[in-house]
Coordinates of N, CA and C in Angstrom, one line a residue:
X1 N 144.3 136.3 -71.3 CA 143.7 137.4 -70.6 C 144.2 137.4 -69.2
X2 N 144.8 138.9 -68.7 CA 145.1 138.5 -67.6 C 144.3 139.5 -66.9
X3 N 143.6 139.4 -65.1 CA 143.0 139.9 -64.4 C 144.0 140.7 -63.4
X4 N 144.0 141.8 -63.2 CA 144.4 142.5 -61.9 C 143.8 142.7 -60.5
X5 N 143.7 142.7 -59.8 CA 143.5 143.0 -58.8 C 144.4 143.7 -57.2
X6 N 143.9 145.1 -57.5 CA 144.7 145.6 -56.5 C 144.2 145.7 -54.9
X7 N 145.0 145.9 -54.0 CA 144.5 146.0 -53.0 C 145.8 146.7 -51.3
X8 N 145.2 147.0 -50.9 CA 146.1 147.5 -49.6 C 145.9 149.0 -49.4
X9 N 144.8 149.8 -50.4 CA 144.7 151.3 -50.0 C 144.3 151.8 -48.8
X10 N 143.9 153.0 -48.7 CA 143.0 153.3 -47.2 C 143.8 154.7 -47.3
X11 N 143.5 155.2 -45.5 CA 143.8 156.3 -44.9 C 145.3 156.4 -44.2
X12 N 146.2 157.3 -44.4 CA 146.9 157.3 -43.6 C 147.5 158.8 -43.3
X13 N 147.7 159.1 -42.1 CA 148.7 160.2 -42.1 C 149.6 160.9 -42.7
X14 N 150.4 162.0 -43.3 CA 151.5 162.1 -43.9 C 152.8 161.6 -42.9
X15 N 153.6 161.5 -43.4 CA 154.7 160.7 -42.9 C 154.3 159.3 -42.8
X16 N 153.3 158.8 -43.3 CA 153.0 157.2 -42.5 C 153.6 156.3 -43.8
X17 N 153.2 155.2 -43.7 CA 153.1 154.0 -44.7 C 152.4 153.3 -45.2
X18 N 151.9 153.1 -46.2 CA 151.2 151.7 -46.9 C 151.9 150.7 -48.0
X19 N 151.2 149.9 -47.7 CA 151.8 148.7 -48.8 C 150.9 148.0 -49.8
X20 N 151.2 148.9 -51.1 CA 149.8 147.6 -52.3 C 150.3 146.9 -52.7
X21 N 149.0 146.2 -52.9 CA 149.9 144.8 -53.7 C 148.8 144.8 -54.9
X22 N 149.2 144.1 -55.7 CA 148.1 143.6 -56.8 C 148.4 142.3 -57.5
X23 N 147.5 141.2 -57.3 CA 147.7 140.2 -57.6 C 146.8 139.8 -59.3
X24 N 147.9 139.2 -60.0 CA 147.8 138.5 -61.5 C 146.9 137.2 -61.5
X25 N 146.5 137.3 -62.2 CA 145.5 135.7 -62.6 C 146.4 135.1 -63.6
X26 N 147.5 135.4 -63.9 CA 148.5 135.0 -64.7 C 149.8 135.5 -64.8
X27 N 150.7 134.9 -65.4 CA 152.1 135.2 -65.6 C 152.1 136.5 -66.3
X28 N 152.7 137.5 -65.4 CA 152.6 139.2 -65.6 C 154.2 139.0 -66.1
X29 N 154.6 140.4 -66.9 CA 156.1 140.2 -67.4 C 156.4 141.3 -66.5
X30 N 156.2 143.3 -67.6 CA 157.1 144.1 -66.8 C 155.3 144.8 -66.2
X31 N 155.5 145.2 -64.9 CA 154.6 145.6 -64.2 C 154.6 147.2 -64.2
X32 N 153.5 147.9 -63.9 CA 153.6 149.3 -63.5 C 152.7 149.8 -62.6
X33 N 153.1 150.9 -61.8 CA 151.9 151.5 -61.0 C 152.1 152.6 -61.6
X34 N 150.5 153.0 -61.4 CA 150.0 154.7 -62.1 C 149.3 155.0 -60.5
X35 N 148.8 156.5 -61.3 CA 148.0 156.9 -60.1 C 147.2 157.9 -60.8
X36 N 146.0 158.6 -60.3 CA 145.2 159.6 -61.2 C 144.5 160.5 -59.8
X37 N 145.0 161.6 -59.9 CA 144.5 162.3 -58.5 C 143.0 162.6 -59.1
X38 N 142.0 163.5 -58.0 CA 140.8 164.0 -58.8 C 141.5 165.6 -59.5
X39 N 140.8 165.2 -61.1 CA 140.3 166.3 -61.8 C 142.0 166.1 -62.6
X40 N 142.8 164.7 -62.2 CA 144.3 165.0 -62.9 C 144.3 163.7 -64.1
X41 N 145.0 163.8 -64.9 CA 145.5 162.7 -65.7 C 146.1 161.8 -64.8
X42 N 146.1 160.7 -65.4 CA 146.8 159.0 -65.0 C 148.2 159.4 -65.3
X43 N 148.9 159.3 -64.0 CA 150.8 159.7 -64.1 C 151.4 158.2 -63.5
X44 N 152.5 157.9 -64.3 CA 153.2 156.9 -64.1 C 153.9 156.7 -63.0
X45 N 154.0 156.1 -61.7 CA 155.1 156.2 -60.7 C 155.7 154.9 -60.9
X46 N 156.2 153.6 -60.9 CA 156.9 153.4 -61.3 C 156.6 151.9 -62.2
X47 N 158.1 151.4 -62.6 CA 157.9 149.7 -63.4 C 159.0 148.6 -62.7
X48 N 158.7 147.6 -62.8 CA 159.4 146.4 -62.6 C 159.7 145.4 -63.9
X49 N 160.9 144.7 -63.9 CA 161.2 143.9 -65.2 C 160.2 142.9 -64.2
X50 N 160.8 141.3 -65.2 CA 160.3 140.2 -64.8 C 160.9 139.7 -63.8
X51 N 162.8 140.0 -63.6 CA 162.9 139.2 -62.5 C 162.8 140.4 -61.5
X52 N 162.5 141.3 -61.9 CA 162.9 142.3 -60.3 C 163.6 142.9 -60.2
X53 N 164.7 142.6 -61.0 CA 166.2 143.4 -61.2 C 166.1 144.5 -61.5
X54 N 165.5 144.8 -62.4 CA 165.5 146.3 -62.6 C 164.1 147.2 -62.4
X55 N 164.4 148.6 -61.9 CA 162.9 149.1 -61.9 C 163.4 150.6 -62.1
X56 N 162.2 151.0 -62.0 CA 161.9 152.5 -62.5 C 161.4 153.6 -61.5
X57 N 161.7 155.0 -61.5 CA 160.7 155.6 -60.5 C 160.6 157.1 -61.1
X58 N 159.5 157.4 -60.7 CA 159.0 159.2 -60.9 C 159.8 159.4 -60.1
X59 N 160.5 160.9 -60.1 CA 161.1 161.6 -59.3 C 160.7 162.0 -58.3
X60 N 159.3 162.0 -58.0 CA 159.4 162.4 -57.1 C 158.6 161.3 -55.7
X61 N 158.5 159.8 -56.0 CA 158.5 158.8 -55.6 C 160.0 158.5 -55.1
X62 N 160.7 159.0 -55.5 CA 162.0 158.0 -55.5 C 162.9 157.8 -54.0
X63 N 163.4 157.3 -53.7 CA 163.5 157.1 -52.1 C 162.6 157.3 -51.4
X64 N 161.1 157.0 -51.5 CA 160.3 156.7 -50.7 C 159.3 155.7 -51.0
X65 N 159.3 155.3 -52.2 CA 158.4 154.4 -52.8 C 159.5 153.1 -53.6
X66 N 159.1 151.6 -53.0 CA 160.0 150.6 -53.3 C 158.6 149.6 -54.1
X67 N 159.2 149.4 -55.3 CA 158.4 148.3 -55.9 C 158.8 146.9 -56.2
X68 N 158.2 145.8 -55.7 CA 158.9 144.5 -56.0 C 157.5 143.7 -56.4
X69 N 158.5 142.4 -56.5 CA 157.5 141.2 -56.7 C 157.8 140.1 -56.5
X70 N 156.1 139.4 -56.2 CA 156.7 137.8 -55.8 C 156.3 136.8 -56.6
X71 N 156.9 136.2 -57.9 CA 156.6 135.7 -58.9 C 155.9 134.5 -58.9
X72 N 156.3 134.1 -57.8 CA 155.6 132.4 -57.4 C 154.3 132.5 -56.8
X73 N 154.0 133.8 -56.5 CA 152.5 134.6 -56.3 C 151.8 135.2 -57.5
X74 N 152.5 135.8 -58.4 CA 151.9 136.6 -59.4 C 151.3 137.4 -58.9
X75 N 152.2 138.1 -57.8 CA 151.8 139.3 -57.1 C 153.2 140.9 -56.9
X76 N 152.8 141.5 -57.3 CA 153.9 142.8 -57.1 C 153.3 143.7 -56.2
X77 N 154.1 144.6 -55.7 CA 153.8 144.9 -54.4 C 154.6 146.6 -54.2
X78 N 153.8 147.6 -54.0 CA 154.2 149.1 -53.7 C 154.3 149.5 -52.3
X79 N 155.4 149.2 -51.8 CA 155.5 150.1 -50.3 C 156.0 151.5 -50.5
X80 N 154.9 152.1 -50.4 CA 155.0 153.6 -50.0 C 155.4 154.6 -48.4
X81 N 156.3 154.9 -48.1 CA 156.9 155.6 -47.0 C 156.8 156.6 -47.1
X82 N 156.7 157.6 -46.1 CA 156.9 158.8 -45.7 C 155.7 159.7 -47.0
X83 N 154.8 159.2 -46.8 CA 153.8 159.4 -47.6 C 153.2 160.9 -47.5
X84 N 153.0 162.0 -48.4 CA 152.8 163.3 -48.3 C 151.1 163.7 -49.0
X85 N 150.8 164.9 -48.9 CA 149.3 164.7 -49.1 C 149.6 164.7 -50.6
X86 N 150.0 164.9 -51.5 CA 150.3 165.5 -52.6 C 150.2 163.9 -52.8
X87 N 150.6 162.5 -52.6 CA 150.2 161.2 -52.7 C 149.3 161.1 -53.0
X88 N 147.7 161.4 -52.4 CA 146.8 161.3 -52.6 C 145.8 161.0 -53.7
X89 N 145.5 159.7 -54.5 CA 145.1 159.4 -55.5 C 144.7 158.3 -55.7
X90 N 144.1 157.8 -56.5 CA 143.6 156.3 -56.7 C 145.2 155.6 -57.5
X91 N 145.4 154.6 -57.1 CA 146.8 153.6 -57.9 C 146.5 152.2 -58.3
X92 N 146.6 152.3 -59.7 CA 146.5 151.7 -60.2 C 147.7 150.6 -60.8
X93 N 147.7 148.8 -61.0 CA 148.6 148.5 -60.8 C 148.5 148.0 -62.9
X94 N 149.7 147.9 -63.4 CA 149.3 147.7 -64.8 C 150.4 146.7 -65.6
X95 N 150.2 146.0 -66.5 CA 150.6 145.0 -67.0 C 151.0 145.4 -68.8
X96 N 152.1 145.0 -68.5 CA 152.6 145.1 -70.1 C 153.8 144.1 -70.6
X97 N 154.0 144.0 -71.5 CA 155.3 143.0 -72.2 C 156.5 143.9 -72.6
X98 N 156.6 145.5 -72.4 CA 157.6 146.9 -72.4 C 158.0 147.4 -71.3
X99 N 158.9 147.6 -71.1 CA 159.0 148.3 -70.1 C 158.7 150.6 -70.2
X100 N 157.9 150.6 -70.0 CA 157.9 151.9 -70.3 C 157.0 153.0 -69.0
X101 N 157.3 154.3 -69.5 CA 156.4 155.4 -68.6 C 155.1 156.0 -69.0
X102 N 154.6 155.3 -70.6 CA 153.3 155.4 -70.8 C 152.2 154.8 -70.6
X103 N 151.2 155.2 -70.0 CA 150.0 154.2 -69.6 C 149.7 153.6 -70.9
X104 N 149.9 153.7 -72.3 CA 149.1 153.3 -73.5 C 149.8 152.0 -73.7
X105 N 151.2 152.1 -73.3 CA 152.2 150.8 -73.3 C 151.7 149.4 -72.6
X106 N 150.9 149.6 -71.8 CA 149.9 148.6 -70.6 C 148.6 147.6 -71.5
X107 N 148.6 147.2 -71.5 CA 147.0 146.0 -71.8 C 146.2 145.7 -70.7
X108 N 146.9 145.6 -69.4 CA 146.2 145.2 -68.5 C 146.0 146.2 -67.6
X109 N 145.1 146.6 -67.0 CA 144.8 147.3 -65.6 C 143.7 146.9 -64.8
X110 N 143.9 147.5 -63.3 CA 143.3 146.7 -62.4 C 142.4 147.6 -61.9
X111 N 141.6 147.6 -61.1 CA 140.2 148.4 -60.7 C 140.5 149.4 -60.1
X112 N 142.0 149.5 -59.9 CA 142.3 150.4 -59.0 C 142.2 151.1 -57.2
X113 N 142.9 150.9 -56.2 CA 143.1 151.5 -54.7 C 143.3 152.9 -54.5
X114 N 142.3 153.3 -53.8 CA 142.7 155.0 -52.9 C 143.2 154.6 -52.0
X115 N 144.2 155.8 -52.4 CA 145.4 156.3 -51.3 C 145.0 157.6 -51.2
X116 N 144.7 157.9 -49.7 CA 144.2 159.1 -48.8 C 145.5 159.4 -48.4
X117 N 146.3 160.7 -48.1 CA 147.3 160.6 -47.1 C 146.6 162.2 -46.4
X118 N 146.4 162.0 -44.8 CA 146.0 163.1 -44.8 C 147.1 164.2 -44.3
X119 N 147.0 165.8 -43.9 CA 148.2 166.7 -43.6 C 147.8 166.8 -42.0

């Protein structure tokens, strides 16, 4: 059983930055962040393999959102830049043995962080 725990949400301006992280209670393989605005379905933004090397991104994340990890932490980590209100949503960080763009692909999820970005 593995536990998630995310954390690093809050308030920020558009144009600003945050950085989540979400820490494993165990050896995580391929990682993902979602997000679910109010009144929307859970949408994928992006995945990480196990070493890092490869990842994934929603289009419209992509050169502004970098996802990594620090394995000797069992911790992965979402720096979000140039953040627009349209960001706005709870993000959730999620655990699976696939690498894929469906939330059903996941076993694990974490309690989930709001991200405010105001205009």
């Amino acid at each position: 059983q593995v536990q998630l725990v995310e954390s690093g949400g809050g308030l920020v301006q558009a144009g600003g930055s945050l950085r989540l992280s979400c820490a494993a209670s165990g050896r995580i393989y391929y990682m993902g962040w979602f997000r679910q605005a109010p009144g929307k379905e859970r949408d994928f933004v992006t995945w990480i393999n196990w070493t890092g090397g490869s990842t994934y991104y929603v289009d419209s994340v992509k050169g502004r959102f970098t996802i990594s990890r620090d394995n000797a932490k069992n911790t992965v980590y979402l720096q979000m830049s140039s953040l627009k209100p349209e960001d706005t949503a709870v993000y959730y960080c999620a655990a699976g043995s696939v690498a894929s763009v469906a939330a059903m692909s996941y076993g694990y999820w974490g309690q989930g962080t709001q991200v405010t970005v105001s205009s």
